[in-house]
């Protein structure tokens, strides 16, 4: 069965420190993975998608099929990065794709 | 464009009462979804609709019904609310891989 696991409920770092938000998945097919972010009082929105291999707001994530991981990284955290981050896996076809979300990790960046 | 809108923003129900959560999107998307968000559980899919006239169950459909009224609107109905349905409910829509979310409805069942 498909599953997404984010082992940390809360990650607290100081401004300027590196950040790594962990995500592991279980999926029998070829996975398509995403990171969504929810800033305070804003809607949940897409941060990045593994296929695009983009860097958004300084964040990157690499799909590691051997370790079944899709960790989100940023070399230098900013206070405005404080938010709830969700890792998600799409299943079904992309255009009707249902998402399975991890439990979410709250990132707190302290000044 | 308003994107995805949801009404109401907040609701308090007594056990056994019924209500309908409304969702509309103005992006001409085919697919629409209802999720619930609970602490420590992330978002879980309740129902989805791949296109107008079709609906299907997600991970946690028990206690809910949905209607895809037209391409724009997708409603979620609680026929007999239970305290376990206390949650934040999100509607989303998509055309391809990216889902666009509404602002959420915070529902408390006492």
PDB file of C-alpha atoms in Angstrom:
ATOM      1  CA  UNK A   1       0.000   0.000   0.000  1.00  0.00           C
ATOM      2  CA  UNK A   2       1.142   3.538  -0.646  1.00  0.00           C
ATOM      3  CA  UNK A   3       2.304   5.550   2.322  1.00  0.00           C
ATOM      4  CA  UNK A   4       4.188   8.766   3.060  1.00  0.00           C
ATOM      5  CA  UNK A   5       6.017   9.225   6.343  1.00  0.00           C
ATOM      6  CA  UNK A   6       7.406  12.430   7.801  1.00  0.00           C
ATOM      7  CA  UNK A   7       9.101  11.395  11.022  1.00  0.00           C
ATOM      8  CA  UNK A   8       9.441  14.858  12.583  1.00  0.00           C
ATOM      9  CA  UNK A   9       6.410  16.790  13.839  1.00  0.00           C
ATOM     10  CA  UNK A  10       8.511  19.849  14.600  1.00  0.00           C
ATOM     11  CA  UNK A  11      11.879  21.025  13.357  1.00  0.00           C
ATOM     12  CA  UNK A  12      13.317  24.102  15.022  1.00  0.00           C
ATOM     13  CA  UNK A  13      16.444  25.800  13.633  1.00  0.00           C
ATOM     14  CA  UNK A  14      18.127  29.170  13.858  1.00  0.00           C
ATOM     15  CA  UNK A  15      18.157  31.608  10.966  1.00  0.00           C
ATOM     16  CA  UNK A  16      21.039  30.849   8.631  1.00  0.00           C
ATOM     17  CA  UNK A  17      21.268  27.186   9.637  1.00  0.00           C
ATOM     18  CA  UNK A  18      20.762  24.374   7.105  1.00  0.00           C
ATOM     19  CA  UNK A  19      17.384  22.684   6.999  1.00  0.00           C
ATOM     20  CA  UNK A  20      16.435  19.139   6.057  1.00  0.00           C
ATOM     21  CA  UNK A  21      12.828  18.007   6.286  1.00  0.00           C
ATOM     22  CA  UNK A  22      12.616  14.247   5.977  1.00  0.00           C
ATOM     23  CA  UNK A  23      10.147  12.313   3.851  1.00  0.00           C
ATOM     24  CA  UNK A  24      10.033   8.586   3.150  1.00  0.00           C
ATOM     25  CA  UNK A  25       7.532   6.848   0.939  1.00  0.00           C
ATOM     26  CA  UNK A  26       6.213   3.433   0.091  1.00  0.00           C
ATOM     27  CA  UNK A  27       4.804   2.908  -3.401  1.00  0.00           C
ATOM     28  CA  UNK A  28       4.820  -0.055  -5.749  1.00  0.00           C
ATOM     29  CA  UNK A  29       4.936   1.914  -8.982  1.00  0.00           C
ATOM     30  CA  UNK A  30       7.081   4.779 -10.233  1.00  0.00           C
ATOM     31  CA  UNK A  31       6.515   7.519  -7.665  1.00  0.00           C
ATOM     32  CA  UNK A  32       5.674  11.119  -8.371  1.00  0.00           C
ATOM     33  CA  UNK A  33       6.372  13.225  -5.287  1.00  0.00           C
ATOM     34  CA  UNK A  34       5.673  16.767  -4.171  1.00  0.00           C
ATOM     35  CA  UNK A  35       6.253  19.153  -1.323  1.00  0.00           C
ATOM     36  CA  UNK A  36       3.353  21.399  -0.306  1.00  0.00           C
ATOM     37  CA  UNK A  37       3.655  24.278   2.149  1.00  0.00           C
ATOM     38  CA  UNK A  38       1.139  26.085   4.343  1.00  0.00           C
ATOM     39  CA  UNK A  39       2.261  29.444   5.700  1.00  0.00           C
ATOM     40  CA  UNK A  40       0.367  30.938   8.611  1.00  0.00           C
ATOM     41  CA  UNK A  41      -3.082  32.141   7.525  1.00  0.00           C
ATOM     42  CA  UNK A  42      -2.454  31.124   3.917  1.00  0.00           C
ATOM     43  CA  UNK A  43      -3.674  28.286   1.772  1.00  0.00           C
ATOM     44  CA  UNK A  44      -1.820  25.085   1.203  1.00  0.00           C
ATOM     45  CA  UNK A  45       0.223  25.519  -1.969  1.00  0.00           C
ATOM     46  CA  UNK A  46       2.632  23.537  -4.083  1.00  0.00           C
ATOM     47  CA  UNK A  47       6.285  24.204  -3.266  1.00  0.00           C
ATOM     48  CA  UNK A  48       8.009  21.830  -5.635  1.00  0.00           C
ATOM     49  CA  UNK A  49       7.629  18.683  -7.686  1.00  0.00           C
ATOM     50  CA  UNK A  50      10.394  16.131  -8.048  1.00  0.00           C
ATOM     51  CA  UNK A  51      10.088  15.809 -11.822  1.00  0.00           C
ATOM     52  CA  UNK A  52      10.711  19.498 -12.438  1.00  0.00           C
ATOM     53  CA  UNK A  53      13.987  19.440 -10.436  1.00  0.00           C
ATOM     54  CA  UNK A  54      13.554  23.166  -9.749  1.00  0.00           C
ATOM     55  CA  UNK A  55      14.775  25.134  -6.769  1.00  0.00           C
ATOM     56  CA  UNK A  56      11.940  27.155  -5.270  1.00  0.00           C
ATOM     57  CA  UNK A  57      12.658  29.763  -2.570  1.00  0.00           C
ATOM     58  CA  UNK A  58      16.064  28.104  -2.177  1.00  0.00           C
ATOM     59  CA  UNK A  59      14.553  24.678  -1.428  1.00  0.00           C
ATOM     60  CA  UNK A  60      15.502  21.544  -3.315  1.00  0.00           C
ATOM     61  CA  UNK A  61      14.459  17.925  -3.000  1.00  0.00           C
ATOM     62  CA  UNK A  62      15.989  14.884  -4.653  1.00  0.00           C
ATOM     63  CA  UNK A  63      14.164  11.631  -5.151  1.00  0.00           C
ATOM     64  CA  UNK A  64      16.254   8.716  -3.878  1.00  0.00           C
ATOM     65  CA  UNK A  65      14.578   5.546  -5.081  1.00  0.00           C
ATOM     66  CA  UNK A  66      17.079   3.310  -3.318  1.00  0.00           C
ATOM     67  CA  UNK A  67      16.264   4.823   0.060  1.00  0.00           C
ATOM     68  CA  UNK A  68      12.646   5.642  -0.933  1.00  0.00           C
ATOM     69  CA  UNK A  69      13.180   9.189   0.293  1.00  0.00           C
ATOM     70  CA  UNK A  70      12.384  12.697  -0.906  1.00  0.00           C
ATOM     71  CA  UNK A  71      13.932  14.987   1.689  1.00  0.00           C
ATOM     72  CA  UNK A  72      13.497  18.762   1.403  1.00  0.00           C
ATOM     73  CA  UNK A  73      16.646  20.823   1.899  1.00  0.00           C
ATOM     74  CA  UNK A  74      17.701  24.428   2.152  1.00  0.00           C
ATOM     75  CA  UNK A  75      21.252  25.514   2.914  1.00  0.00           C
ATOM     76  CA  UNK A  76      20.379  28.668   4.897  1.00  0.00           C
ATOM     77  CA  UNK A  77      17.007  28.961   6.627  1.00  0.00           C
ATOM     78  CA  UNK A  78      15.133  32.272   6.703  1.00  0.00           C
ATOM     79  CA  UNK A  79      12.492  33.331   9.222  1.00  0.00           C
ATOM     80  CA  UNK A  80       9.900  33.513   6.428  1.00  0.00           C
ATOM     81  CA  UNK A  81      10.404  29.772   5.844  1.00  0.00           C
ATOM     82  CA  UNK A  82       8.518  29.069   9.069  1.00  0.00           C
ATOM     83  CA  UNK A  83       5.475  27.050   8.001  1.00  0.00           C
ATOM     84  CA  UNK A  84       3.929  23.586   7.895  1.00  0.00           C
ATOM     85  CA  UNK A  85       5.432  21.381   5.192  1.00  0.00           C
ATOM     86  CA  UNK A  86       3.749  18.325   3.724  1.00  0.00           C
ATOM     87  CA  UNK A  87       5.323  15.680   1.542  1.00  0.00           C
ATOM     88  CA  UNK A  88       2.826  14.076  -0.852  1.00  0.00           C
ATOM     89  CA  UNK A  89       2.706  11.202  -3.320  1.00  0.00           C
ATOM     90  CA  UNK A  90       0.385  11.116  -6.311  1.00  0.00           C
ATOM     91  CA  UNK A  91      -1.359   7.917  -7.284  1.00  0.00           C
ATOM     92  CA  UNK A  92      -3.694   7.234 -10.134  1.00  0.00           C
ATOM     93  CA  UNK A  93      -3.167   9.153 -13.349  1.00  0.00           C
ATOM     94  CA  UNK A  94      -1.616  12.602 -13.067  1.00  0.00           C
ATOM     95  CA  UNK A  95      -4.682  14.406 -14.336  1.00  0.00           C
ATOM     96  CA  UNK A  96      -7.013  12.828 -11.808  1.00  0.00           C
ATOM     97  CA  UNK A  97      -4.283  12.115  -9.329  1.00  0.00           C
ATOM     98  CA  UNK A  98      -5.172  11.579  -5.761  1.00  0.00           C
ATOM     99  CA  UNK A  99      -2.573  12.677  -3.257  1.00  0.00           C
ATOM    100  CA  UNK A 100      -1.409  10.822  -0.182  1.00  0.00           C
ATOM    101  CA  UNK A 101       0.059  13.241   2.333  1.00  0.00           C
ATOM    102  CA  UNK A 102       2.534  12.694   5.098  1.00  0.00           C
ATOM    103  CA  UNK A 103       1.726  13.804   8.618  1.00  0.00           C
ATOM    104  CA  UNK A 104       3.377  17.192   8.115  1.00  0.00           C
ATOM    105  CA  UNK A 105       6.387  18.870   9.722  1.00  0.00           C
ATOM    106  CA  UNK A 106       6.254  22.298  11.293  1.00  0.00           C
ATOM    107  CA  UNK A 107       9.416  24.234  10.545  1.00  0.00           C
ATOM    108  CA  UNK A 108      10.201  26.942  13.040  1.00  0.00           C
ATOM    109  CA  UNK A 109      13.061  29.295  12.150  1.00  0.00           C
ATOM    110  CA  UNK A 110      14.244  31.293  15.129  1.00  0.00           C
ATOM    111  CA  UNK A 111      15.941  34.695  14.768  1.00  0.00           C
TER     112      UNK A 111
ATOM    113  CA  UNK B   1      -9.921  34.910 -10.134  1.00  0.00           C
ATOM    114  CA  UNK B   2     -10.993  33.721  -6.696  1.00  0.00           C
ATOM    115  CA  UNK B   3      -9.507  30.257  -7.261  1.00  0.00           C
ATOM    116  CA  UNK B   4     -11.124  27.766  -4.882  1.00  0.00           C
ATOM    117  CA  UNK B   5     -13.705  29.124  -2.453  1.00  0.00           C
ATOM    118  CA  UNK B   6     -15.307  27.329   0.475  1.00  0.00           C
ATOM    119  CA  UNK B   7     -18.279  28.150   2.694  1.00  0.00           C
ATOM    120  CA  UNK B   8     -18.692  28.387   5.598  1.00  0.00           C
ATOM    121  CA  UNK B   9     -15.338  29.265   7.199  1.00  0.00           C
ATOM    122  CA  UNK B  10     -16.388  28.015  10.643  1.00  0.00           C
ATOM    123  CA  UNK B  11     -19.233  25.823  11.874  1.00  0.00           C
ATOM    124  CA  UNK B  12     -20.263  24.287  15.174  1.00  0.00           C
ATOM    125  CA  UNK B  13     -22.691  21.370  15.066  1.00  0.00           C
ATOM    126  CA  UNK B  14     -24.316  19.203  17.688  1.00  0.00           C
ATOM    127  CA  UNK B  15     -23.982  15.435  17.376  1.00  0.00           C
ATOM    128  CA  UNK B  16     -26.579  14.129  14.945  1.00  0.00           C
ATOM    129  CA  UNK B  17     -27.071  17.378  13.037  1.00  0.00           C
ATOM    130  CA  UNK B  18     -26.472  17.530   9.312  1.00  0.00           C
ATOM    131  CA  UNK B  19     -24.781  20.111   7.130  1.00  0.00           C
ATOM    132  CA  UNK B  20     -23.310  20.665   3.701  1.00  0.00           C
ATOM    133  CA  UNK B  21     -19.925  22.213   3.014  1.00  0.00           C
ATOM    134  CA  UNK B  22     -19.794  24.091  -0.266  1.00  0.00           C
ATOM    135  CA  UNK B  23     -16.847  24.357  -2.642  1.00  0.00           C
ATOM    136  CA  UNK B  24     -16.519  26.163  -5.958  1.00  0.00           C
ATOM    137  CA  UNK B  25     -13.634  26.757  -8.350  1.00  0.00           C
ATOM    138  CA  UNK B  26     -13.339  29.182 -11.233  1.00  0.00           C
ATOM    139  CA  UNK B  27     -10.304  27.647 -12.957  1.00  0.00           C
ATOM    140  CA  UNK B  28     -12.276  25.285 -15.206  1.00  0.00           C
ATOM    141  CA  UNK B  29     -10.573  22.270 -13.621  1.00  0.00           C
ATOM    142  CA  UNK B  30     -11.953  18.805 -14.182  1.00  0.00           C
ATOM    143  CA  UNK B  31     -10.859  17.208 -10.909  1.00  0.00           C
ATOM    144  CA  UNK B  32     -11.990  18.210  -7.443  1.00  0.00           C
ATOM    145  CA  UNK B  33     -11.223  16.791  -3.999  1.00  0.00           C
ATOM    146  CA  UNK B  34     -12.297  16.920  -0.375  1.00  0.00           C
ATOM    147  CA  UNK B  35      -9.718  16.399   2.387  1.00  0.00           C
ATOM    148  CA  UNK B  36      -9.785  16.537   6.140  1.00  0.00           C
ATOM    149  CA  UNK B  37      -6.807  17.762   8.153  1.00  0.00           C
ATOM    150  CA  UNK B  38      -6.229  16.436  11.661  1.00  0.00           C
ATOM    151  CA  UNK B  39      -3.222  17.030  13.936  1.00  0.00           C
ATOM    152  CA  UNK B  40      -0.604  14.336  13.489  1.00  0.00           C
ATOM    153  CA  UNK B  41      -2.513  12.780  10.573  1.00  0.00           C
ATOM    154  CA  UNK B  42      -1.789  15.186   7.742  1.00  0.00           C
ATOM    155  CA  UNK B  43      -4.457  15.565   5.073  1.00  0.00           C
ATOM    156  CA  UNK B  44      -6.582  12.575   4.194  1.00  0.00           C
ATOM    157  CA  UNK B  45      -8.714  12.279   1.097  1.00  0.00           C
ATOM    158  CA  UNK B  46     -12.422  11.864   1.758  1.00  0.00           C
ATOM    159  CA  UNK B  47     -13.874  11.880  -1.758  1.00  0.00           C
ATOM    160  CA  UNK B  48     -12.820  13.058  -5.175  1.00  0.00           C
ATOM    161  CA  UNK B  49     -14.402  13.755  -8.522  1.00  0.00           C
ATOM    162  CA  UNK B  50     -12.380  13.213 -11.685  1.00  0.00           C
ATOM    163  CA  UNK B  51     -14.926  15.004 -13.843  1.00  0.00           C
ATOM    164  CA  UNK B  52     -18.436  16.402 -13.779  1.00  0.00           C
ATOM    165  CA  UNK B  53     -20.889  13.616 -13.011  1.00  0.00           C
ATOM    166  CA  UNK B  54     -18.399  11.247 -11.396  1.00  0.00           C
ATOM    167  CA  UNK B  55     -17.382  10.804  -7.784  1.00  0.00           C
ATOM    168  CA  UNK B  56     -15.308   8.211  -5.962  1.00  0.00           C
ATOM    169  CA  UNK B  57     -14.244   7.338  -2.433  1.00  0.00           C
ATOM    170  CA  UNK B  58     -10.912   8.284  -0.969  1.00  0.00           C
ATOM    171  CA  UNK B  59      -9.208   7.020   2.195  1.00  0.00           C
ATOM    172  CA  UNK B  60     -11.814   8.080   4.765  1.00  0.00           C
ATOM    173  CA  UNK B  61     -15.292   8.288   3.149  1.00  0.00           C
ATOM    174  CA  UNK B  62     -17.419   6.881   5.992  1.00  0.00           C
ATOM    175  CA  UNK B  63     -19.983   9.347   7.308  1.00  0.00           C
ATOM    176  CA  UNK B  64     -19.790  11.622   4.258  1.00  0.00           C
ATOM    177  CA  UNK B  65     -21.514  12.044   0.925  1.00  0.00           C
ATOM    178  CA  UNK B  66     -20.604  14.279  -1.995  1.00  0.00           C
ATOM    179  CA  UNK B  67     -22.263  15.860  -5.002  1.00  0.00           C
ATOM    180  CA  UNK B  68     -20.538  17.180  -8.100  1.00  0.00           C
ATOM    181  CA  UNK B  69     -23.251  19.629  -9.016  1.00  0.00           C
ATOM    182  CA  UNK B  70     -21.526  20.899 -12.160  1.00  0.00           C
ATOM    183  CA  UNK B  71     -17.956  21.488 -13.273  1.00  0.00           C
ATOM    184  CA  UNK B  72     -17.505  24.356 -10.794  1.00  0.00           C
ATOM    185  CA  UNK B  73     -19.089  23.005  -7.622  1.00  0.00           C
ATOM    186  CA  UNK B  74     -18.370  20.029  -5.373  1.00  0.00           C
ATOM    187  CA  UNK B  75     -20.216  19.771  -2.062  1.00  0.00           C
ATOM    188  CA  UNK B  76     -19.576  17.577   0.979  1.00  0.00           C
ATOM    189  CA  UNK B  77     -22.460  16.491   3.198  1.00  0.00           C
ATOM    190  CA  UNK B  78     -22.417  15.190   6.740  1.00  0.00           C
ATOM    191  CA  UNK B  79     -25.765  13.457   7.278  1.00  0.00           C
ATOM    192  CA  UNK B  80     -25.413  12.839  11.008  1.00  0.00           C
ATOM    193  CA  UNK B  81     -22.402  14.604  12.476  1.00  0.00           C
ATOM    194  CA  UNK B  82     -20.236  12.856  15.062  1.00  0.00           C
ATOM    195  CA  UNK B  83     -17.509  14.284  17.331  1.00  0.00           C
ATOM    196  CA  UNK B  84     -14.944  12.262  15.324  1.00  0.00           C
ATOM    197  CA  UNK B  85     -15.735  14.519  12.369  1.00  0.00           C
ATOM    198  CA  UNK B  86     -14.350  17.557  14.161  1.00  0.00           C
ATOM    199  CA  UNK B  87     -11.650  18.673  11.749  1.00  0.00           C
ATOM    200  CA  UNK B  88     -10.557  21.238   9.197  1.00  0.00           C
ATOM    201  CA  UNK B  89     -11.938  20.446   5.766  1.00  0.00           C
ATOM    202  CA  UNK B  90     -10.178  21.462   2.571  1.00  0.00           C
ATOM    203  CA  UNK B  91     -11.473  21.434  -0.957  1.00  0.00           C
ATOM    204  CA  UNK B  92      -9.033  21.341  -3.872  1.00  0.00           C
ATOM    205  CA  UNK B  93      -9.139  21.272  -7.639  1.00  0.00           C
ATOM    206  CA  UNK B  94      -6.645  20.295 -10.312  1.00  0.00           C
ATOM    207  CA  UNK B  95      -6.201  19.931 -14.023  1.00  0.00           C
ATOM    208  CA  UNK B  96      -2.841  18.200 -14.100  1.00  0.00           C
ATOM    209  CA  UNK B  97      -0.505  17.441 -11.252  1.00  0.00           C
ATOM    210  CA  UNK B  98      -0.842  20.620  -9.181  1.00  0.00           C
ATOM    211  CA  UNK B  99      -3.728  20.823  -6.741  1.00  0.00           C
ATOM    212  CA  UNK B 100      -5.125  24.227  -5.742  1.00  0.00           C
ATOM    213  CA  UNK B 101      -6.608  24.435  -2.286  1.00  0.00           C
ATOM    214  CA  UNK B 102      -9.390  26.443  -0.724  1.00  0.00           C
ATOM    215  CA  UNK B 103      -9.018  28.293   2.587  1.00  0.00           C
ATOM    216  CA  UNK B 104     -10.627  25.524   4.644  1.00  0.00           C
ATOM    217  CA  UNK B 105     -13.689  25.082   6.866  1.00  0.00           C
ATOM    218  CA  UNK B 106     -13.122  24.539  10.577  1.00  0.00           C
ATOM    219  CA  UNK B 107     -15.872  22.237  11.856  1.00  0.00           C
ATOM    220  CA  UNK B 108     -16.490  21.391  15.492  1.00  0.00           C
ATOM    221  CA  UNK B 109     -19.000  18.730  16.487  1.00  0.00           C
ATOM    222  CA  UNK B 110     -20.019  18.749  20.145  1.00  0.00           C
TER     223      UNK B 110
END
